[in-house]
Amino acid sequence: MRHLRSGRGSTAARKKASAYLAQGYQRLTTFEVGRSGGFSLFGRAPAQDMLTAFGLGEFHDLGTVMKVDRPLIRRIQRYLVKKQRADGTWRPAGSLIESGSTNPRGVYTATAYVTWQLARSGYRGKALWRAVATLRARAAETRGNAYALSLAIRALHAAGDPRDRPRLRRWAAELTRLVKRDGRQRSWSPAKKSTLMGWGRTASVETTSLAALALLETNVGLDHVLGAVRWLLAHRAGDGAWSTTQATVLALESLLASRRLRTSRPPSRVRVFVDGALAGTLTPRK
């Protein structure tokens, strides 16, 4: 969608993409359960909280390139707010395919995920700040879990409280200590399945993408970001995408966001080759 907003590509390609987005948007709206603001896999009760939060993110993104029903966005926000518990958390419920992990760490990741989607959709009510306070207070639950930590960073960053900046930089530094190195590649893996039940390689793609975005947002550990890009590109499927919609969306978002590193950080050295042989090294003026 960022590429579509940029105006790049042929007019015919942009028109075709816009038509697909419009069709997709209309199809997505059919999965709302009544007019409750909640969504389910088949559009029938009961609605599922994590899927609804995922839908909120989709509609928010669609709204950046096309007209989206604002009352629908508000209904989804109200639905999620009503589902928040008194302690500021959201808890997955129902079958695993519908709601994600029900283990204790799943409560923190579910809360971080919903908080992130609410915040970036523009919601700034009391429920958001209750959730933010909970994520701060229970941050120890992210220890050793790059997925939960990345989500927490993204949630608080999206909420935008300037008092959280030092905290986010500390959390990002912790994230860099969880990185996995493989030559020039960098990756992260979750402690368990991801919120929307990604596992194995899929969960690593989601986590690596989220971690790269968290580092970009905090300007911490940027040297790891290009390594994450290399890892993501090396683990695409044969069709050029990744194994699930969520993994593909997050991977593409991180690839697009990482472009600023290539444009804003000039090389410290330039090696010149002639007929395959090194002819010299240039150092750009500062």
Short mmCIF file of C-alpha atoms in Angstrom, two decimals:
data_model
loop_
_atom_site.label_atom_id
_atom_site.label_comp_id
_atom_site.label_asym_id
_atom_site.label_seq_id
_atom_site.Cartn_x
_atom_site.Cartn_y
_atom_site.Cartn_z
CA MET A 1 0.00 0.00 0.00
CA ARG A 2 2.93 2.34 0.59
CA HIS A 3 4.10 1.54 -2.91
CA LEU A 4 0.63 2.39 -4.24
CA ARG A 5 0.66 5.74 -2.41
CA SER A 6 4.05 6.56 -3.91
CA GLY A 7 2.54 6.69 -7.40
CA ARG A 8 5.19 4.35 -8.76
CA GLY A 9 4.41 1.79 -11.41
CA SER A 10 2.26 2.04 -14.50
CA THR A 11 -1.20 3.57 -14.40
CA ALA A 12 -2.69 0.23 -15.44
CA ALA A 13 -0.93 -1.61 -12.60
CA ARG A 14 -2.09 0.94 -10.02
CA LYS A 15 -5.67 0.72 -11.28
CA LYS A 16 -5.58 -3.05 -11.08
CA ALA A 17 -4.15 -2.95 -7.55
CA SER A 18 -6.79 -0.43 -6.49
CA ALA A 19 -9.53 -2.67 -7.89
CA TYR A 20 -8.18 -5.66 -5.95
CA LEU A 21 -8.02 -3.59 -2.75
CA ALA A 22 -11.63 -2.46 -3.19
CA GLN A 23 -12.76 -6.04 -3.72
CA GLY A 24 -10.76 -7.22 -0.73
CA TYR A 25 -12.17 -4.48 1.46
CA GLN A 26 -15.76 -5.40 0.57
CA ARG A 27 -15.02 -9.05 1.24
CA LEU A 28 -13.43 -8.30 4.63
CA THR A 29 -16.49 -6.41 5.83
CA THR A 30 -18.61 -9.56 5.43
CA PHE A 31 -16.76 -11.23 8.31
CA GLU A 32 -18.14 -8.79 10.90
CA VAL A 33 -20.49 -10.56 13.29
CA GLY A 34 -23.69 -8.55 12.93
CA ARG A 35 -22.72 -4.94 13.51
CA SER A 36 -20.90 -5.72 16.74
CA GLY A 37 -17.46 -4.60 15.58
CA GLY A 38 -16.19 -8.11 16.25
CA PHE A 39 -14.96 -10.43 13.50
CA SER A 40 -14.76 -14.20 13.14
CA LEU A 41 -13.28 -16.58 10.61
CA PHE A 42 -16.67 -17.26 9.07
CA GLY A 43 -18.62 -14.13 10.00
CA ARG A 44 -20.70 -15.97 12.58
CA ALA A 45 -20.80 -15.66 16.36
CA PRO A 46 -18.75 -15.75 18.44
CA ALA A 47 -16.38 -13.01 17.34
CA GLN A 48 -12.69 -13.56 18.13
CA ASP A 49 -10.63 -10.85 19.79
CA MET A 50 -7.24 -11.47 18.14
CA LEU A 51 -8.77 -11.81 14.70
CA THR A 52 -10.72 -8.60 15.32
CA ALA A 53 -7.52 -6.77 16.29
CA PHE A 54 -5.86 -8.09 13.13
CA GLY A 55 -8.84 -6.82 11.13
CA LEU A 56 -8.54 -3.40 12.73
CA GLY A 57 -4.96 -3.21 11.49
CA GLU A 58 -6.04 -4.24 8.00
CA PHE A 59 -8.78 -1.61 7.82
CA HIS A 60 -6.43 1.06 9.15
CA ASP A 61 -3.88 0.24 6.45
CA LEU A 62 -6.56 0.19 3.75
CA GLY A 63 -7.64 3.62 4.93
CA THR A 64 -4.27 5.05 3.88
CA VAL A 65 -4.97 4.37 0.20
CA MET A 66 -8.76 4.29 -0.13
CA LYS A 67 -11.94 5.41 1.57
CA VAL A 68 -12.81 3.20 4.54
CA ASP A 69 -16.01 3.33 6.58
CA ARG A 70 -14.98 5.28 9.69
CA PRO A 71 -17.99 4.06 11.72
CA LEU A 72 -16.69 0.53 11.12
CA ILE A 73 -13.29 1.47 12.56
CA ARG A 74 -15.00 2.95 15.61
CA ARG A 75 -17.17 -0.16 16.07
CA ILE A 76 -14.09 -2.37 16.05
CA GLN A 77 -12.35 -0.11 18.56
CA ARG A 78 -15.41 -0.18 20.86
CA TYR A 79 -15.63 -3.97 20.59
CA LEU A 80 -11.99 -4.40 21.65
CA VAL A 81 -12.31 -1.88 24.47
CA LYS A 82 -15.32 -3.81 25.86
CA LYS A 83 -13.26 -7.00 25.81
CA GLN A 84 -10.46 -5.53 27.93
CA ARG A 85 -10.28 -7.01 31.42
CA ALA A 86 -10.11 -4.99 34.62
CA ASP A 87 -6.34 -5.56 34.90
CA GLY A 88 -5.78 -3.91 31.51
CA THR A 89 -5.20 -7.13 29.58
CA TRP A 90 -6.84 -8.99 26.73
CA ARG A 91 -6.92 -12.77 26.98
CA PRO A 92 -7.16 -15.16 24.04
CA ALA A 93 -10.24 -17.38 24.27
CA GLY A 94 -11.76 -20.13 22.16
CA SER A 95 -10.04 -22.63 19.91
CA LEU A 96 -6.39 -22.15 19.02
CA ILE A 97 -6.97 -21.44 15.35
CA GLU A 98 -9.34 -18.66 16.33
CA SER A 99 -7.52 -16.92 19.11
CA GLY A 100 -3.89 -17.82 19.54
CA SER A 101 -2.03 -19.25 22.48
CA THR A 102 -3.73 -19.47 25.89
CA ASN A 103 -0.53 -19.89 27.90
CA PRO A 104 0.37 -17.22 30.51
CA ARG A 105 2.81 -15.48 28.17
CA GLY A 106 0.02 -15.42 25.61
CA VAL A 107 -1.84 -12.92 27.79
CA TYR A 108 1.02 -10.44 27.54
CA THR A 109 1.49 -10.89 23.81
CA ALA A 110 -2.27 -10.68 23.21
CA THR A 111 -2.38 -7.45 25.20
CA ALA A 112 0.60 -6.00 23.35
CA TYR A 113 -0.93 -6.98 20.00
CA VAL A 114 -4.33 -5.41 20.69
CA THR A 115 -2.72 -2.31 22.21
CA TRP A 116 -0.56 -1.90 19.10
CA GLN A 117 -3.52 -2.17 16.74
CA LEU A 118 -5.71 0.17 18.80
CA ALA A 119 -2.96 2.77 19.10
CA ARG A 120 -2.03 2.83 15.44
CA SER A 121 -5.70 3.03 14.44
CA GLY A 122 -5.89 6.34 16.28
CA TYR A 123 -7.67 5.26 19.47
CA ARG A 124 -6.55 7.27 22.52
CA GLY A 125 -9.15 6.43 25.17
CA LYS A 126 -8.63 5.27 28.76
CA ALA A 127 -8.45 1.61 27.73
CA LEU A 128 -5.29 2.30 25.75
CA TRP A 129 -3.49 3.86 28.69
CA ARG A 130 -4.61 1.06 31.03
CA ALA A 131 -3.09 -1.40 28.59
CA VAL A 132 0.11 0.65 28.24
CA ALA A 133 0.47 0.75 32.04
CA THR A 134 0.03 -3.02 32.16
CA LEU A 135 2.67 -3.59 29.50
CA ARG A 136 5.10 -1.41 31.43
CA ALA A 137 4.39 -3.10 34.77
CA ARG A 138 4.62 -6.66 33.43
CA ALA A 139 7.60 -6.17 31.13
CA ALA A 140 9.49 -8.95 32.94
CA GLU A 141 7.22 -11.39 31.11
CA THR A 142 9.02 -10.56 27.86
CA ARG A 143 12.35 -11.86 29.17
CA GLY A 144 13.87 -14.15 26.57
CA ASN A 145 10.88 -13.73 24.24
CA ALA A 146 11.78 -11.61 21.21
CA TYR A 147 8.24 -11.76 19.83
CA ALA A 148 6.58 -10.40 22.99
CA LEU A 149 9.31 -7.79 23.43
CA SER A 150 9.02 -6.58 19.82
CA LEU A 151 5.24 -6.29 20.12
CA ALA A 152 5.55 -4.36 23.37
CA ILE A 153 7.99 -1.91 21.78
CA ARG A 154 5.70 -1.38 18.81
CA ALA A 155 2.65 -0.95 21.05
CA LEU A 156 4.21 1.71 23.26
CA HIS A 157 5.80 3.44 20.28
CA ALA A 158 2.41 3.61 18.55
CA ALA A 159 0.80 4.98 21.72
CA GLY A 160 3.31 7.82 21.55
CA ASP A 161 3.88 8.79 25.18
CA PRO A 162 7.26 10.64 25.09
CA ARG A 163 8.00 9.46 28.63
CA ASP A 164 8.39 5.94 27.23
CA ARG A 165 11.33 6.78 24.96
CA PRO A 166 14.09 5.80 27.43
CA ARG A 167 12.18 2.62 28.30
CA LEU A 168 11.80 1.70 24.64
CA ARG A 169 15.49 2.16 24.01
CA ARG A 170 16.28 -0.16 26.94
CA TRP A 171 13.84 -2.74 25.62
CA ALA A 172 15.34 -2.44 22.13
CA ALA A 173 18.82 -2.99 23.57
CA GLU A 174 17.50 -6.16 25.21
CA LEU A 175 16.10 -7.20 21.84
CA THR A 176 19.54 -6.94 20.25
CA ARG A 177 20.85 -9.41 22.84
CA LEU A 178 18.32 -11.99 21.63
CA VAL A 179 19.42 -11.85 17.99
CA LYS A 180 20.56 -15.00 16.19
CA ARG A 181 23.57 -14.63 13.90
CA ASP A 182 24.20 -16.63 10.75
CA GLY A 183 27.02 -15.03 8.79
CA ARG A 184 25.67 -11.67 7.60
CA GLN A 185 22.08 -12.65 8.39
CA ARG A 186 20.20 -11.79 11.58
CA SER A 187 16.96 -13.28 12.87
CA TRP A 188 14.79 -13.64 15.95
CA SER A 189 12.41 -16.39 17.05
CA PRO A 190 9.53 -16.35 19.56
CA ALA A 191 9.54 -18.36 22.77
CA LYS A 192 6.31 -20.00 21.59
CA LYS A 193 3.82 -19.55 18.76
CA SER A 194 2.93 -16.05 17.60
CA THR A 195 -0.36 -14.37 18.51
CA LEU A 196 -2.08 -15.57 15.33
CA MET A 197 -0.65 -19.08 15.72
CA GLY A 198 2.39 -18.77 13.49
CA TRP A 199 4.99 -21.42 14.36
CA GLY A 200 8.35 -22.66 13.15
CA ARG A 201 9.77 -20.69 10.23
CA THR A 202 6.58 -18.62 9.93
CA ALA A 203 6.88 -17.45 13.54
CA SER A 204 10.53 -16.56 12.95
CA VAL A 205 9.59 -14.47 9.91
CA GLU A 206 6.96 -12.61 11.96
CA THR A 207 9.34 -12.10 14.88
CA THR A 208 12.29 -11.01 12.73
CA SER A 209 10.09 -8.52 10.90
CA LEU A 210 8.66 -7.11 14.13
CA ALA A 211 12.12 -6.91 15.70
CA ALA A 212 13.57 -5.05 12.72
CA LEU A 213 10.67 -2.58 12.84
CA ALA A 214 11.11 -2.12 16.60
CA LEU A 215 14.81 -1.34 16.14
CA LEU A 216 14.04 1.11 13.34
CA GLU A 217 11.43 2.87 15.46
CA THR A 218 13.81 3.27 18.41
CA ASN A 219 17.01 3.85 16.39
CA VAL A 220 18.76 1.14 18.39
CA GLY A 221 20.81 -1.69 16.91
CA LEU A 222 20.37 -0.52 13.35
CA ASP A 223 23.31 -2.65 12.22
CA HIS A 224 21.09 -5.69 12.81
CA VAL A 225 18.32 -4.43 10.53
CA LEU A 226 20.07 -5.04 7.22
CA GLY A 227 21.06 -8.48 8.49
CA ALA A 228 17.38 -9.11 9.19
CA VAL A 229 16.54 -8.01 5.65
CA ARG A 230 19.06 -10.50 4.29
CA TRP A 231 17.52 -13.28 6.38
CA LEU A 232 13.98 -12.42 5.30
CA LEU A 233 14.92 -12.32 1.62
CA ALA A 234 16.72 -15.64 1.95
CA HIS A 235 13.63 -17.31 3.42
CA ARG A 236 10.96 -16.35 0.92
CA ALA A 237 8.85 -19.05 -0.66
CA GLY A 238 9.14 -19.90 -4.34
CA ASP A 239 6.40 -17.41 -5.24
CA GLY A 240 8.37 -14.56 -3.66
CA ALA A 241 6.10 -14.23 -0.62
CA TRP A 242 6.25 -15.83 2.82
CA SER A 243 4.19 -18.69 4.21
CA THR A 244 1.20 -16.80 5.64
CA THR A 245 -0.60 -13.50 5.13
CA GLN A 246 0.57 -12.16 8.50
CA ALA A 247 4.19 -13.15 7.85
CA THR A 248 4.12 -11.63 4.36
CA VAL A 249 2.56 -8.36 5.51
CA LEU A 250 5.07 -7.92 8.35
CA ALA A 251 8.03 -8.90 6.16
CA LEU A 252 7.07 -6.43 3.45
CA GLU A 253 6.53 -3.69 6.04
CA SER A 254 10.00 -4.25 7.47
CA LEU A 255 11.61 -4.32 4.01
CA LEU A 256 9.96 -1.04 3.06
CA ALA A 257 10.86 0.61 6.37
CA SER A 258 14.48 -0.51 6.12
CA ARG A 259 14.99 1.41 2.87
CA ARG A 260 15.78 4.55 4.85
CA LEU A 261 19.00 2.93 6.08
CA ARG A 262 20.24 2.54 2.53
CA THR A 263 19.39 6.12 1.60
CA SER A 264 20.33 7.93 4.80
CA ARG A 265 23.60 6.17 5.68
CA PRO A 266 26.28 6.71 2.99
CA PRO A 267 28.95 4.02 2.71
CA SER A 268 32.13 4.55 4.68
CA ARG A 269 34.18 3.01 1.84
CA VAL A 270 33.62 2.31 -1.86
CA ARG A 271 35.63 -0.44 -3.52
CA VAL A 272 36.21 -0.10 -7.27
CA PHE A 273 36.66 -3.20 -9.42
CA VAL A 274 37.91 -3.30 -13.02
CA ASP A 275 37.45 -6.57 -14.92
CA GLY A 276 36.86 -8.34 -11.64
CA ALA A 277 40.04 -7.08 -9.98
CA LEU A 278 40.12 -4.56 -7.14
CA ALA A 279 41.43 -1.30 -8.58
CA GLY A 280 41.23 0.80 -5.42
CA THR A 281 39.19 1.99 -2.45
CA LEU A 282 37.55 5.40 -2.15
CA THR A 283 36.60 7.10 1.10
CA PRO A 284 33.76 9.62 0.62
CA ARG A 285 34.36 13.09 2.01
CA LYS A 286 32.55 13.90 5.26
#
